[in-house]
Tab-separated table of C-alpha atoms in Angstrom:
chain	number	residue	atom	x	y	z
C	28	MET	CA	0.019	-0.004	-0.006
C	29	SER	CA	1.442	3.397	-1.020
C	30	ARG	CA	1.930	6.175	1.539
C	31	SER	CA	-0.800	8.328	-0.134
C	32	THR	CA	-3.274	5.451	-0.062
C	33	ALA	CA	-2.488	4.781	3.633
C	34	THR	CA	-2.918	8.453	4.410
C	35	THR	CA	-6.272	8.587	2.624
C	36	LEU	CA	-7.490	5.432	4.428
C	37	ARG	CA	-6.381	6.815	7.770
C	38	SER	CA	-8.198	10.082	7.175
C	39	TRP	CA	-11.422	8.132	6.586
C	40	LEU	CA	-10.985	5.942	9.579
C	41	VAL	CA	-9.825	8.713	11.888
C	42	PRO	CA	-11.086	11.982	10.446
C	43	PRO	CA	-9.869	15.353	11.681
C	44	ALA	CA	-11.805	17.152	14.359
C	45	PRO	CA	-14.861	19.017	12.898
C	46	ASP	CA	-14.979	22.743	12.567
C	47	THR	CA	-18.127	22.958	14.705
C	48	PRO	CA	-17.126	24.685	17.927
C	49	VAL	CA	-17.665	22.764	21.152
C	50	ILE	CA	-20.138	24.250	23.608
C	51	THR	CA	-18.358	24.911	26.879
C	52	ASP	CA	-21.021	26.752	28.865
C	53	PRO	CA	-22.512	24.169	31.310
C	54	ARG	CA	-26.045	25.562	31.133
C	55	THR	CA	-26.034	25.620	27.310
C	56	ARG	CA	-24.579	22.105	27.215
C	57	ARG	CA	-27.451	20.839	29.458
C	58	LEU	CA	-30.038	22.536	27.216
C	59	VAL	CA	-28.543	21.051	24.038
C	60	ALA	CA	-28.301	17.574	25.587
C	61	THR	CA	-31.920	17.891	26.708
C	62	GLU	CA	-32.962	19.062	23.239
C	63	VAL	CA	-31.297	16.012	21.701
C	64	MET	CA	-33.123	13.671	24.034
C	65	VAL	CA	-36.481	15.358	23.351
C	66	VAL	CA	-36.000	15.285	19.548
C	67	LEU	CA	-35.056	11.574	19.654
C	68	THR	CA	-37.928	10.771	21.943
C	69	VAL	CA	-40.552	12.239	19.600
C	70	THR	CA	-38.882	10.999	16.377
C	71	LEU	CA	-36.586	8.115	15.592
C	72	GLY	CA	-35.478	7.228	19.084
C	73	LEU	CA	-39.034	6.322	19.959
C	74	SER	CA	-39.235	4.346	16.745
C	75	ALA	CA	-36.173	2.416	17.908
C	76	LEU	CA	-37.952	1.425	21.133
C	77	ARG	CA	-41.106	0.316	19.288
C	78	SER	CA	-38.929	-1.587	16.850
C	79	ALA	CA	-37.082	-3.438	19.615
C	80	LEU	CA	-40.431	-4.441	21.206
C	81	SER	CA	-41.672	-5.560	17.846
C	82	LEU	CA	-38.670	-7.813	17.375
C	83	LEU	CA	-39.079	-9.225	20.906
C	84	ASP	CA	-42.713	-9.997	20.144
C	85	ALA	CA	-41.689	-11.692	16.882
C	86	LEU	CA	-39.031	-13.790	18.633
C	87	LEU	CA	-41.567	-14.979	21.254
C	88	ALA	CA	-44.071	-16.022	18.616
C	89	PRO	CA	-44.305	-19.759	17.811
C	90	VAL	CA	-43.749	-19.041	14.107
C	91	PRO	CA	-40.065	-18.921	12.975
C	92	LEU	CA	-38.743	-15.402	12.336
C	93	ASN	CA	-38.165	-15.936	8.572
C	94	GLU	CA	-41.739	-17.139	8.179
C	95	GLN	CA	-43.145	-13.885	9.602
C	96	THR	CA	-43.907	-10.931	7.333
C	97	VAL	CA	-43.731	-7.188	7.828
C	98	ALA	CA	-45.053	-4.597	5.349
C	99	LEU	CA	-43.422	-1.176	5.140
C	100	ASN	CA	-46.249	0.529	3.228
C	101	ALA	CA	-49.597	-1.036	4.021
C	102	PRO	CA	-53.208	0.006	3.786
C	103	ALA	CA	-54.364	2.035	6.779
C	104	ALA	CA	-58.111	2.407	6.072
C	105	GLN	CA	-60.815	0.548	4.178
C	106	ALA	CA	-62.119	3.524	2.194
C	107	ASP	CA	-59.799	4.338	-0.704
C	108	LEU	CA	-59.667	8.086	-0.291
C	109	VAL	CA	-59.400	7.812	3.514
C	110	ASP	CA	-56.423	5.482	3.027
C	111	LEU	CA	-54.839	8.011	0.690
C	112	ALA	CA	-55.293	10.729	3.327
C	113	VAL	CA	-53.730	8.576	6.050
C	114	GLN	CA	-50.729	7.745	3.815
C	115	LEU	CA	-50.242	11.476	3.169
C	116	VAL	CA	-50.465	12.235	6.884
C	117	ARG	CA	-47.642	9.725	7.445
C	118	VAL	CA	-45.585	11.492	4.806
C	119	LEU	CA	-46.280	14.813	6.429
C	120	GLN	CA	-45.140	13.465	9.800
C	121	LEU	CA	-41.819	12.429	8.344
C	122	VAL	CA	-41.392	15.751	6.660
C	123	GLY	CA	-42.088	17.415	9.985
C	124	TRP	CA	-39.425	15.320	11.757
C	125	GLY	CA	-36.826	16.438	9.324
C	126	ALA	CA	-38.003	20.013	9.447
C	127	LEU	CA	-37.768	19.969	13.205
C	128	GLY	CA	-34.083	18.944	13.023
C	129	ALA	CA	-33.424	21.624	10.389
C	130	TYR	CA	-35.249	24.309	12.375
C	131	LEU	CA	-33.377	23.554	15.648
C	132	LEU	CA	-30.037	23.785	13.846
C	133	VAL	CA	-30.968	27.153	12.429
C	134	ARG	CA	-32.329	28.297	15.722
C	135	GLY	CA	-29.021	27.213	17.295
C	136	GLY	CA	-27.033	29.444	14.917
C	137	ILE	CA	-26.075	26.809	12.376
C	138	ALA	CA	-26.999	27.656	8.799
C	139	LEU	CA	-28.317	24.794	6.729
C	140	ARG	CA	-25.600	25.300	4.169
C	141	ALA	CA	-23.139	24.453	6.990
C	142	VAL	CA	-24.496	20.882	6.986
C	143	GLY	CA	-24.639	20.604	3.209
C	144	LEU	CA	-28.197	21.676	2.511
C	145	ASP	CA	-27.629	24.197	-0.244
C	146	ARG	CA	-27.853	24.365	-4.046
C	147	THR	CA	-24.206	25.128	-4.802
C	148	ARG	CA	-23.275	21.688	-6.162
C	149	PRO	CA	-26.360	19.928	-7.591
C	150	GLY	CA	-24.438	17.892	-10.125
C	151	ARG	CA	-21.876	16.536	-7.635
C	152	ASP	CA	-24.653	15.875	-5.096
C	153	ALA	CA	-26.618	13.908	-7.690
C	154	ALA	CA	-23.592	11.897	-8.734
C	155	GLY	CA	-22.730	11.215	-5.069
C	156	ALA	CA	-26.322	10.128	-4.423
C	157	ALA	CA	-26.256	7.661	-7.295
C	158	GLY	CA	-22.948	6.234	-6.235
C	159	LEU	CA	-23.920	5.869	-2.608
C	160	ALA	CA	-27.227	4.266	-3.541
C	161	ALA	CA	-25.417	1.601	-5.588
C	162	LEU	CA	-22.787	1.098	-2.880
C	163	ILE	CA	-25.458	0.504	-0.153
C	164	GLY	CA	-28.387	-0.806	-2.118
C	165	VAL	CA	-26.927	-3.806	-3.935
C	166	PRO	CA	-24.980	-5.368	-1.031
C	167	GLY	CA	-27.922	-4.490	1.245
C	168	LEU	CA	-30.239	-6.615	-0.826
C	169	GLY	CA	-27.775	-9.477	-0.672
C	170	LEU	CA	-27.467	-9.176	3.116
C	171	TYR	CA	-31.243	-9.237	3.444
C	172	LEU	CA	-31.591	-12.359	1.294
C	173	VAL	CA	-28.874	-14.185	3.281
C	174	ALA	CA	-30.315	-13.114	6.662
C	175	GLN	CA	-33.811	-14.225	5.577
C	176	ALA	CA	-32.496	-17.560	4.269
C	177	ILE	CA	-30.745	-18.397	7.543
C	178	GLY	CA	-33.764	-17.441	9.601
C	179	VAL	CA	-32.639	-14.256	11.376
C	180	SER	CA	-34.835	-11.753	9.547
C	181	VAL	CA	-38.459	-11.476	8.802
C	182	THR	CA	-39.867	-11.363	5.288
C	183	VAL	CA	-39.995	-7.710	4.337
C	184	GLN	CA	-42.642	-6.543	1.867
C	185	PRO	CA	-41.791	-2.897	0.881
C	186	SER	CA	-45.369	-2.290	-0.233
C	187	VAL	CA	-48.768	-4.099	0.022
C	188	LEU	CA	-50.826	-1.090	-1.001
C	189	ASP	CA	-53.725	-1.792	-3.318
C	190	ASP	CA	-53.138	-1.129	-7.013
C	191	THR	CA	-54.828	2.286	-7.061
C	192	TRP	CA	-54.176	5.410	-9.106
C	193	TRP	CA	-52.300	7.025	-6.204
C	194	ARG	CA	-50.120	4.085	-5.164
C	195	THR	CA	-46.987	5.063	-7.092
C	196	PRO	CA	-47.108	8.803	-6.212
C	197	VAL	CA	-47.590	7.910	-2.566
C	198	LEU	CA	-44.684	5.457	-2.599
C	199	LEU	CA	-42.491	8.160	-4.228
C	200	LEU	CA	-43.469	10.672	-1.551
C	201	SER	CA	-42.949	8.084	1.198
C	202	ALA	CA	-39.434	7.364	-0.131
C	203	ALA	CA	-38.573	11.086	-0.256
C	204	ALA	CA	-40.021	11.771	3.198
C	205	ASN	CA	-38.186	8.799	4.703
C	206	SER	CA	-34.883	9.955	3.380
C	207	TRP	CA	-35.467	13.591	4.436
C	208	ALA	CA	-36.427	12.624	7.957
C	209	GLU	CA	-33.714	10.034	8.617
C	210	GLU	CA	-30.788	11.962	7.139
C	211	LEU	CA	-31.826	15.275	8.602
C	212	VAL	CA	-32.386	13.937	12.091
C	213	MET	CA	-29.683	11.242	12.258
C	214	VAL	CA	-26.851	12.889	10.325
C	215	GLY	CA	-27.395	16.653	9.892
C	216	TYR	CA	-28.944	17.262	13.268
C	217	LEU	CA	-27.645	14.514	15.605
C	218	LEU	CA	-24.038	14.387	14.449
C	219	THR	CA	-23.834	18.205	14.585
C	220	ARG	CA	-25.223	18.333	18.093
C	221	LEU	CA	-22.926	15.587	19.318
C	222	GLN	CA	-19.974	17.480	17.848
C	223	GLN	CA	-21.081	20.519	19.780
C	224	LEU	CA	-21.184	18.435	22.925
C	225	GLY	CA	-17.554	17.424	22.369
C	226	TRP	CA	-18.066	13.865	21.110
C	227	SER	CA	-15.290	12.583	18.895
C	228	PRO	CA	-16.196	11.904	15.222
C	229	ASN	CA	-15.954	8.175	15.604
C	230	ARG	CA	-17.961	8.042	18.843
C	231	ALA	CA	-20.720	10.174	17.347
C	232	LEU	CA	-20.692	8.055	14.154
C	233	LEU	CA	-21.000	4.824	16.018
C	234	ALA	CA	-23.886	6.106	18.216
C	235	GLN	CA	-25.751	7.378	15.140
C	236	ALA	CA	-25.250	4.096	13.297
C	237	LEU	CA	-26.387	1.947	16.186
C	238	LEU	CA	-29.487	4.057	16.606
C	239	ARG	CA	-30.232	3.823	12.895
C	240	GLY	CA	-29.911	0.035	13.124
C	241	ALA	CA	-32.122	-0.035	16.253
C	242	TYR	CA	-35.167	1.515	14.635
C	243	HIS	CA	-34.931	-1.158	11.924
C	244	LEU	CA	-34.883	-4.039	14.400
C	245	TYR	CA	-38.479	-4.936	13.477
C	246	GLN	CA	-36.946	-6.400	10.299
C	247	GLY	CA	-34.683	-8.737	12.343
C	248	LEU	CA	-30.928	-9.039	12.512
C	249	GLY	CA	-30.462	-8.400	8.801
C	250	GLY	CA	-32.284	-5.096	8.961
C	251	PHE	CA	-30.285	-4.065	12.030
C	252	VAL	CA	-26.837	-4.964	10.594
C	253	GLY	CA	-27.629	-3.550	7.166
C	254	ASN	CA	-28.715	-0.185	8.582
C	255	VAL	CA	-25.803	-0.010	11.008
C	256	VAL	CA	-23.511	-0.367	8.016
C	257	MET	CA	-25.520	2.259	6.097
C	258	GLY	CA	-25.263	4.589	9.085
C	259	LEU	CA	-21.466	4.163	9.287
C	260	VAL	CA	-20.971	4.779	5.572
C	261	PHE	CA	-23.462	7.727	5.293
C	262	GLY	CA	-22.302	9.303	8.458
C	263	ARG	CA	-18.642	9.122	7.527
C	264	VAL	CA	-19.331	10.438	3.997
C	265	TRP	CA	-21.057	13.427	5.591
C	266	GLN	CA	-18.242	13.921	8.100
C	267	ARG	CA	-15.767	13.984	5.231
C	268	THR	CA	-17.720	15.889	2.554
C	269	ASN	CA	-20.348	17.830	4.506
C	270	ARG	CA	-22.897	17.238	1.706
C	271	LEU	CA	-26.207	16.216	3.191
C	272	TRP	CA	-28.189	16.412	-0.049
C	273	ALA	CA	-26.105	13.521	-1.451
C	274	LEU	CA	-27.255	11.354	1.491
C	275	VAL	CA	-30.828	12.381	1.176
C	276	GLY	CA	-30.771	11.604	-2.568
C	277	ALA	CA	-29.075	8.237	-2.065
C	278	HIS	CA	-31.548	7.204	0.583
C	279	ALA	CA	-34.457	8.278	-1.625
C	280	LEU	CA	-33.107	6.294	-4.560
C	281	ILE	CA	-32.778	3.112	-2.460
C	282	ASP	CA	-36.288	3.484	-1.068
C	283	ILE	CA	-37.833	4.285	-4.511
C	284	VAL	CA	-36.313	1.165	-5.990
C	285	ALA	CA	-37.497	-0.936	-3.077
C	286	PHE	CA	-41.004	0.574	-2.741
C	287	VAL	CA	-41.997	1.127	-6.357
C	288	GLY	CA	-39.970	-1.781	-7.759
C	289	TYR	CA	-41.571	-4.197	-5.368
C	290	ALA	CA	-45.090	-2.866	-6.013
C	291	LEU	CA	-44.605	-3.361	-9.763
C	292	LEU	CA	-42.749	-6.756	-9.674
C	293	ALA	CA	-44.392	-8.600	-6.768
C	294	GLY	CA	-46.120	-11.646	-8.211
C	295	VAL	CA	-44.089	-11.342	-11.429
C	296	VAL	CA	-40.584	-12.040	-10.175
C	297	PRO	CA	-40.684	-15.452	-8.474
C	298	TRP	CA	-38.107	-14.831	-5.745
C	299	LEU	CA	-39.892	-11.758	-4.369
C	300	PRO	CA	-42.034	-12.548	-1.278
């Protein structure tokens, strides 16, 4: 391995300290720490707790884990238009979670461009999104299939929505809202706040990745491991590039392929559950 390659690898494994100044005032530190706990409680942290309980319930069931099924996008009402309204409310909730993280950063004196939410490099952000989606999406599918085959993951159905005129638009909105909420809260907001509290880049990265995996525990071990890896890769890319739009775009592409692709191919491709 050449010296330049070793230096590059070391800079990714042990990145330099971020430019975000550490909060030293004790009262402000307590307020920020409390804010982080509140945000996680009402958003993805609470989802992690529900997900862990869901996995526990699945493990206690008499049916083997890989014979159980979970649907990510499922009907929520019998009446067609009421179901559409409920799906849109879910999308709005996710948009609100991401907006909450963005608002609190701005309220705390951190401009959104400082976390990579600006329009200065749309081409590079789009290319980065496509590359990250391929890097995570293809191995992630393989990991899921292996985990499901050996019995440590449930069968995941990305969509069981009825074939209505609004199914594809709602799945596209759901993918966009998921990516916005998760990347804003887990990366843009959480990693920035942990940096302000003096956490090292690696410690903050690991905490973020484990939490990301935890709120996917309802999918079983495969979902947990796959999303921990995704959290490590996405978080490190952001720590190195400071481009959040690339992460949002990559996450959206992965979910679009999963949600819309499954809805169109289920029952046609034999290996899809």
